[in-house]
Amino acid sequence: MLDHPMVPGSTSAIEPGPWHYGADYIAVYFNGEVPSLRNLVPRPFDVDGGTCMAYVCEIVSVGDSGAEMVASRPDRTLYQEAAVGVKVRFGEKPGIYYPVMWVTTEWSLLRGLLNGYQKRLADRISMTKLHPLNPGLKPVSPGSRFGGFCAKGPERTLSLEVNLQRPGTAADLPAFGSTFGMRRFPRTDESQGTVSEPVEVLKSNSRVSDVWLGTGSLMTELDVGRVEPISGAVYRSGFTISGSRALK
Amino acid sequence: MLDHPMVPGSTSAIEPGPWHYGADYIAVYFNGEVPSLRNLVPRPFDVDGGTCMAYVCEIVSVGDSGAEMVASRPDRTLYQEAAVGVKVRFGEKPGIYYPVMWVTTEWSLLRGLLNGYQKRLADRISMTKLHPLNPGLKPVSPGSRFGGFCAKGPERTLSLEVNLQRPGTAADLPAFGSTFGMRRFPRTDESQGTVSEPVEVLKSNSRVSDVWLGTGSLMTELDVGRVEPISGAVYRSGFTISGSRALK
Amino acid sequence: MLDHPMVPGSTSAIEPGPWHYGADYIAVYFNGEVPSLRNLVPRPFDVDGGTCMAYVCEIVSVGDSGAEMVASRPDRTLYQEAAVGVKVRFGEKPGIYYPVMWVTTEWSLLRGLLNGYQKRLADRISMTKLHPLNPGLKPVSPGSRFGGFCAKGPERTLSLEVNLQRPGTAADLPAFGSTFGMRRFPRTDESQGTVSEPVEVLKSNSRVSDVWLGTGSLMTELDVGRVEPISGAVYRSGFTISGSRALK
Amino acid sequence: MLDHPMVPGSTSAIEPGPWHYGADYIAVYFNGEVPSLRNLVPRPFDVDGGTCMAYVCEIVSVGDSGAEMVASRPDRTLYQEAAVGVKVRFGEKPGIYYPVMWVTTEWSLLRGLLNGYQKRLADRISMTKLHPLNPGLKPVSPGSRFGGFCAKGPERTLSLEVNLQRPGTAADLPAFGSTFGMRRFPRTDESQGTVSEPVEVLKSNSRVSDVWLGTGSLMTELDVGRVEPISGAVYRSGFTISGSRALK
């Protein structure tokens, strides 16, 4: 078996899909400024009103035939992610486009690039974790605070905080529609082939639990214009990604 | 406020205690060989029969007055730990002594050294994590496998695996008694003061949940002699450490 | 400016080329077994006799218009690399193909993938460094030993050692010819475009200095068959890569 | 052999001293504000006028009997360091005290704590490195810029830059006198022993080369008051530390 980094296989950087995800999110919803956001979103997607989302999360992920890797190679099944997403439209179709998504492992970086996410590698992503048996921590309740940050080189690329007010349901979380992306594999010479295609990520099996709602705040080095926070949320989510479909 | 690394304070490496812990463990119980173990355990502790324990865990920890750091500085409240412990006696008192305990953060390293643990810094500790919403993972059940490893420089210092057989209770977990340690702060010159004292760690508030029992296996670079696995367990645990008491 | 990971630009993961390199190498030349090596080398390249090379190195690299980044963003100009290369032919043209090349930074990973290297991300690459003013170290001389290793997850993917015997010149280093690669950007859905093309890396400005020759040994997790060391070398090298040309 | 972290020995975190160092420095000299600096310097040391030094450096270090580790365990012989030092007096004796010194490895952290340095662990220290064979880089000359930074958690604890003006000699570098420190090993319980003693680091074999002088600038999270840069320098240095002597 060839050990090629971007060819799914047993010794490669990426397991064959579909890929399954279970994630714990700390999310802040906010309005950015449309002119700034337009610089972050490529054609054929259109910025839709300025609504955005930022989050940090921890993800347990396995390939469809590789669930046993949680035990044999746990480093290949757990990562942290931080991202900023912008509400967009593709024609009439509403969705979210992530101008940048930082992750902590090689395989989530490369898998994401293949699916059209603008992934970058973080040096460190850290976020609030509670533990029900820790004698010094209270259960999640109104007033609980959750925070997280992403550091890369000399920069803190994103930090955010959520103050919980009340439990909620999946229906309370803002919905953006489809997840859009851009698959890009540029040339370094005129003789080479290239890929540059807008895509829609193929997501299924979505489920959400443990929703808490509240207020949020954030700072990011990404130029989204002035940030006007809308709300914050903490929740768990699961889903499957089978790949992404090129948009014509 | 002085930023001294080993003086508890708001800008120092270590928050003032007591310190509270909530941890998720993957543990393997085994017999090592007494002559090898004797080389790992200092006086005044005596190796007691050869029973040992190895584990990897993830720990959420806060200082008594610093619970808000889970949100403001999550990197100061979460770490991974891997360790090998040996059943010992101090006189008639039974307990466990850990010849080495690898951790992933500065503050757990230094806090541990002050309390008498033989802590070392790992490059990486990774362990099985499941997520209830991941569509590709099954709930914990008989046959579930958990694994973890610790890497440091060119070495895998510890790796272990547990195969679950049945749920259990705290009473099913082997009990070792007290946790013993050695506080050491050696001289680099004859003019200096020094500390070298056996201690008993002052633990309270212990609670355990989510116990599963099964078989275990492990590999470690620590010379414990031939390893004869006894059993394995996965569980959650919480406790408080207020410090450690010097043993006379 | 879009912050797209694989579109060269000021805020992207990769600066526009050409890219300039200055590197310090510890290299071991060896014979592997042809049947094993054939599993590591894709068509249209042919394994040529079994000669191989493994190395660890530290590289200072800048984009053509980004030399000031050595001061403003030093983390974007320095990385470590470890690799195993196999002597091959493309038709009649001799060269070397690297089945795997581990690196320590995002930008060297992505830049390499665009140029056709099978890059992977290392957790850690470490190698001998001497310092002329260190009172405890002797100058390089016959008998000096150099070593290095690459760690990734629980694995030591490569470790090697060279024992110096005599100074040499660039002409003493085994020559492989061209540097070949495979640019790959696979599909995750039938609707997507894809790239899979053999390339020749466009290297120029090559220069070599500080050559020492000796014996070598290595261990690697890559299945190259039985390893029969030929020789070892330590040297410095500089070169420019402008991209890679697709091979027809 | 016991694997105790702070007892020098072959399997411990620290090799027996004396320890030899070869370092490449990027340094900025500046005036801070005395009232702020007084909060950073413990008794019995007195802030002396407000002159300070900040640096980032890369260090090759070996124990007296462990020079072969540069080849067998290179990860135990190379680290990066960043620090801020304050000109002080101990009675009539002039010197420098470092309120904080960030390092990238366990062994430099623990060795430093034993010798009285207020060491902390950095997530990342990065600094300008040039390479004489890199076709895109010019030789060091007037106008060359050097920079570096230290990141820890969400913070950039120190960043600095030096603009070279002219070559110099060791005599051109500001001299501070002795290097002072505080050995601290605090109690976590009244029953425990403790160490808290001012020390003078025992340095010998000092040599300096490759000095360049220029202007400097810096930012640090350490509260040194308003920073008024004096000058900057880039140089190489070697020295031996045998330990530290307690001051009465």
Short mmCIF file of N, CA and C in Angstrom, two decimals, chain B residues 58-114:
data_model
loop_
_atom_site.label_atom_id
_atom_site.label_comp_id
_atom_site.label_asym_id
_atom_site.label_seq_id
_atom_site.Cartn_x
_atom_site.Cartn_y
_atom_site.Cartn_z
N GLU B 58 -7.30 11.76 31.07
CA GLU B 58 -7.46 13.19 30.82
C GLU B 58 -8.06 13.80 32.06
N ILE B 59 -7.52 14.95 32.49
CA ILE B 59 -7.90 15.54 33.76
C ILE B 59 -8.33 16.99 33.58
N VAL B 60 -9.48 17.31 34.13
CA VAL B 60 -9.90 18.70 34.29
C VAL B 60 -9.58 19.08 35.73
N SER B 61 -8.76 20.11 35.92
CA SER B 61 -8.33 20.45 37.27
C SER B 61 -8.41 21.95 37.50
N VAL B 62 -8.86 22.33 38.68
CA VAL B 62 -8.89 23.75 39.04
C VAL B 62 -8.40 23.93 40.47
N GLY B 63 -7.82 25.09 40.73
CA GLY B 63 -7.48 25.47 42.10
C GLY B 63 -8.76 25.86 42.83
N ASP B 64 -8.68 25.86 44.16
CA ASP B 64 -9.88 26.05 44.97
C ASP B 64 -10.57 27.37 44.66
N SER B 65 -9.80 28.40 44.37
CA SER B 65 -10.40 29.71 44.13
C SER B 65 -10.31 30.10 42.67
N GLY B 66 -10.04 29.12 41.79
CA GLY B 66 -9.80 29.46 40.40
C GLY B 66 -10.69 28.72 39.42
N ALA B 67 -11.91 28.37 39.85
CA ALA B 67 -12.77 27.58 38.98
C ALA B 67 -13.13 28.34 37.70
N GLU B 68 -13.10 29.68 37.76
CA GLU B 68 -13.45 30.45 36.56
C GLU B 68 -12.41 30.29 35.45
N MET B 69 -11.24 29.75 35.79
CA MET B 69 -10.22 29.56 34.75
C MET B 69 -10.64 28.54 33.69
N VAL B 70 -11.61 27.69 33.98
CA VAL B 70 -12.08 26.78 32.92
C VAL B 70 -12.56 27.58 31.71
N ALA B 71 -13.04 28.81 31.94
CA ALA B 71 -13.50 29.65 30.82
C ALA B 71 -12.42 30.64 30.38
N SER B 72 -11.72 31.27 31.33
CA SER B 72 -10.79 32.35 30.97
C SER B 72 -9.44 31.82 30.52
N ARG B 73 -9.03 30.71 31.04
CA ARG B 73 -7.74 30.11 30.66
C ARG B 73 -7.87 28.59 30.61
N PRO B 74 -8.65 28.08 29.65
CA PRO B 74 -8.88 26.62 29.62
C PRO B 74 -7.59 25.82 29.51
N ASP B 75 -6.54 26.42 28.93
CA ASP B 75 -5.26 25.71 28.84
C ASP B 75 -4.64 25.48 30.22
N ARG B 76 -5.15 26.19 31.23
CA ARG B 76 -4.65 25.99 32.58
C ARG B 76 -5.53 25.04 33.39
N THR B 77 -6.48 24.38 32.73
CA THR B 77 -7.40 23.51 33.47
C THR B 77 -7.54 22.11 32.87
N LEU B 78 -6.84 21.82 31.82
CA LEU B 78 -6.98 20.52 31.16
C LEU B 78 -5.61 19.95 30.83
N TYR B 79 -5.39 18.69 31.17
CA TYR B 79 -4.14 18.05 30.76
C TYR B 79 -4.34 16.55 30.65
N GLN B 80 -3.38 15.90 30.04
CA GLN B 80 -3.36 14.45 29.97
C GLN B 80 -2.22 13.93 30.86
N GLU B 81 -2.41 12.73 31.36
CA GLU B 81 -1.42 12.14 32.26
C GLU B 81 -1.29 10.66 31.96
N ALA B 82 -0.08 10.14 32.09
CA ALA B 82 0.18 8.71 31.96
C ALA B 82 1.12 8.34 33.09
N ALA B 83 0.93 7.17 33.68
CA ALA B 83 1.75 6.84 34.84
C ALA B 83 1.84 5.34 35.04
N VAL B 84 2.87 4.95 35.77
CA VAL B 84 3.02 3.58 36.25
C VAL B 84 3.18 3.66 37.77
N GLY B 85 2.36 2.91 38.49
CA GLY B 85 2.42 2.91 39.95
C GLY B 85 2.71 1.52 40.48
N VAL B 86 3.36 1.47 41.64
CA VAL B 86 3.78 0.20 42.24
C VAL B 86 3.18 0.09 43.64
N LYS B 87 2.60 -1.05 43.94
CA LYS B 87 2.04 -1.28 45.29
C LYS B 87 3.20 -1.34 46.28
N VAL B 88 3.12 -0.54 47.32
CA VAL B 88 4.20 -0.47 48.31
C VAL B 88 3.61 -0.44 49.73
N ARG B 89 4.48 -0.54 50.69
CA ARG B 89 4.14 -0.28 52.08
C ARG B 89 5.09 0.76 52.65
N PHE B 90 4.56 1.60 53.52
CA PHE B 90 5.40 2.48 54.33
C PHE B 90 5.19 1.99 55.76
N GLY B 91 6.16 1.20 56.24
CA GLY B 91 5.92 0.48 57.49
C GLY B 91 4.77 -0.48 57.27
N GLU B 92 3.71 -0.32 58.07
CA GLU B 92 2.55 -1.20 57.91
C GLU B 92 1.51 -0.62 56.96
N LYS B 93 1.72 0.63 56.56
CA LYS B 93 0.68 1.33 55.80
C LYS B 93 0.78 0.99 54.31
N PRO B 94 -0.28 0.45 53.73
CA PRO B 94 -0.24 0.12 52.30
C PRO B 94 -0.50 1.34 51.43
N GLY B 95 0.07 1.31 50.24
CA GLY B 95 -0.16 2.44 49.33
C GLY B 95 0.40 2.17 47.95
N ILE B 96 0.45 3.24 47.15
CA ILE B 96 1.00 3.15 45.81
C ILE B 96 2.03 4.25 45.64
N TYR B 97 3.12 3.89 44.98
CA TYR B 97 4.17 4.87 44.66
C TYR B 97 4.35 4.87 43.15
N TYR B 98 4.35 6.07 42.57
CA TYR B 98 4.47 6.20 41.12
C TYR B 98 5.91 6.58 40.75
N PRO B 99 6.72 5.64 40.25
CA PRO B 99 8.10 5.97 39.87
C PRO B 99 8.16 7.04 38.78
N VAL B 100 7.10 7.14 37.98
CA VAL B 100 7.10 8.17 36.94
C VAL B 100 5.65 8.46 36.55
N MET B 101 5.39 9.73 36.26
CA MET B 101 4.08 10.20 35.89
C MET B 101 4.27 11.29 34.83
N TRP B 102 3.91 10.97 33.59
CA TRP B 102 4.10 11.94 32.51
C TRP B 102 2.86 12.82 32.36
N VAL B 103 3.08 14.08 32.15
CA VAL B 103 1.96 15.01 31.98
C VAL B 103 2.24 15.94 30.79
N THR B 104 1.17 16.62 30.35
CA THR B 104 1.30 17.42 29.12
C THR B 104 1.36 18.93 29.35
N THR B 105 1.32 19.38 30.61
CA THR B 105 1.41 20.83 30.84
C THR B 105 2.41 21.16 31.94
N GLU B 106 2.93 22.39 31.84
CA GLU B 106 3.86 22.91 32.83
C GLU B 106 3.28 22.90 34.23
N TRP B 107 2.04 23.39 34.35
CA TRP B 107 1.48 23.57 35.69
C TRP B 107 1.21 22.23 36.37
N SER B 108 0.85 21.21 35.62
CA SER B 108 0.66 19.90 36.26
C SER B 108 2.02 19.28 36.61
N LEU B 109 3.03 19.59 35.80
CA LEU B 109 4.39 19.13 36.10
C LEU B 109 4.88 19.72 37.43
N LEU B 110 4.79 21.05 37.55
CA LEU B 110 5.37 21.71 38.72
C LEU B 110 4.53 21.48 39.98
N ARG B 111 3.21 21.51 39.83
CA ARG B 111 2.34 21.24 40.97
C ARG B 111 2.61 19.84 41.50
N GLY B 112 2.78 18.90 40.58
CA GLY B 112 3.06 17.53 40.97
C GLY B 112 4.39 17.39 41.69
N LEU B 113 5.42 18.05 41.20
CA LEU B 113 6.72 17.97 41.86
C LEU B 113 6.64 18.50 43.28
N LEU B 114 5.89 19.58 43.47
CA LEU B 114 5.74 20.14 44.83
C LEU B 114 5.02 19.17 45.76
#
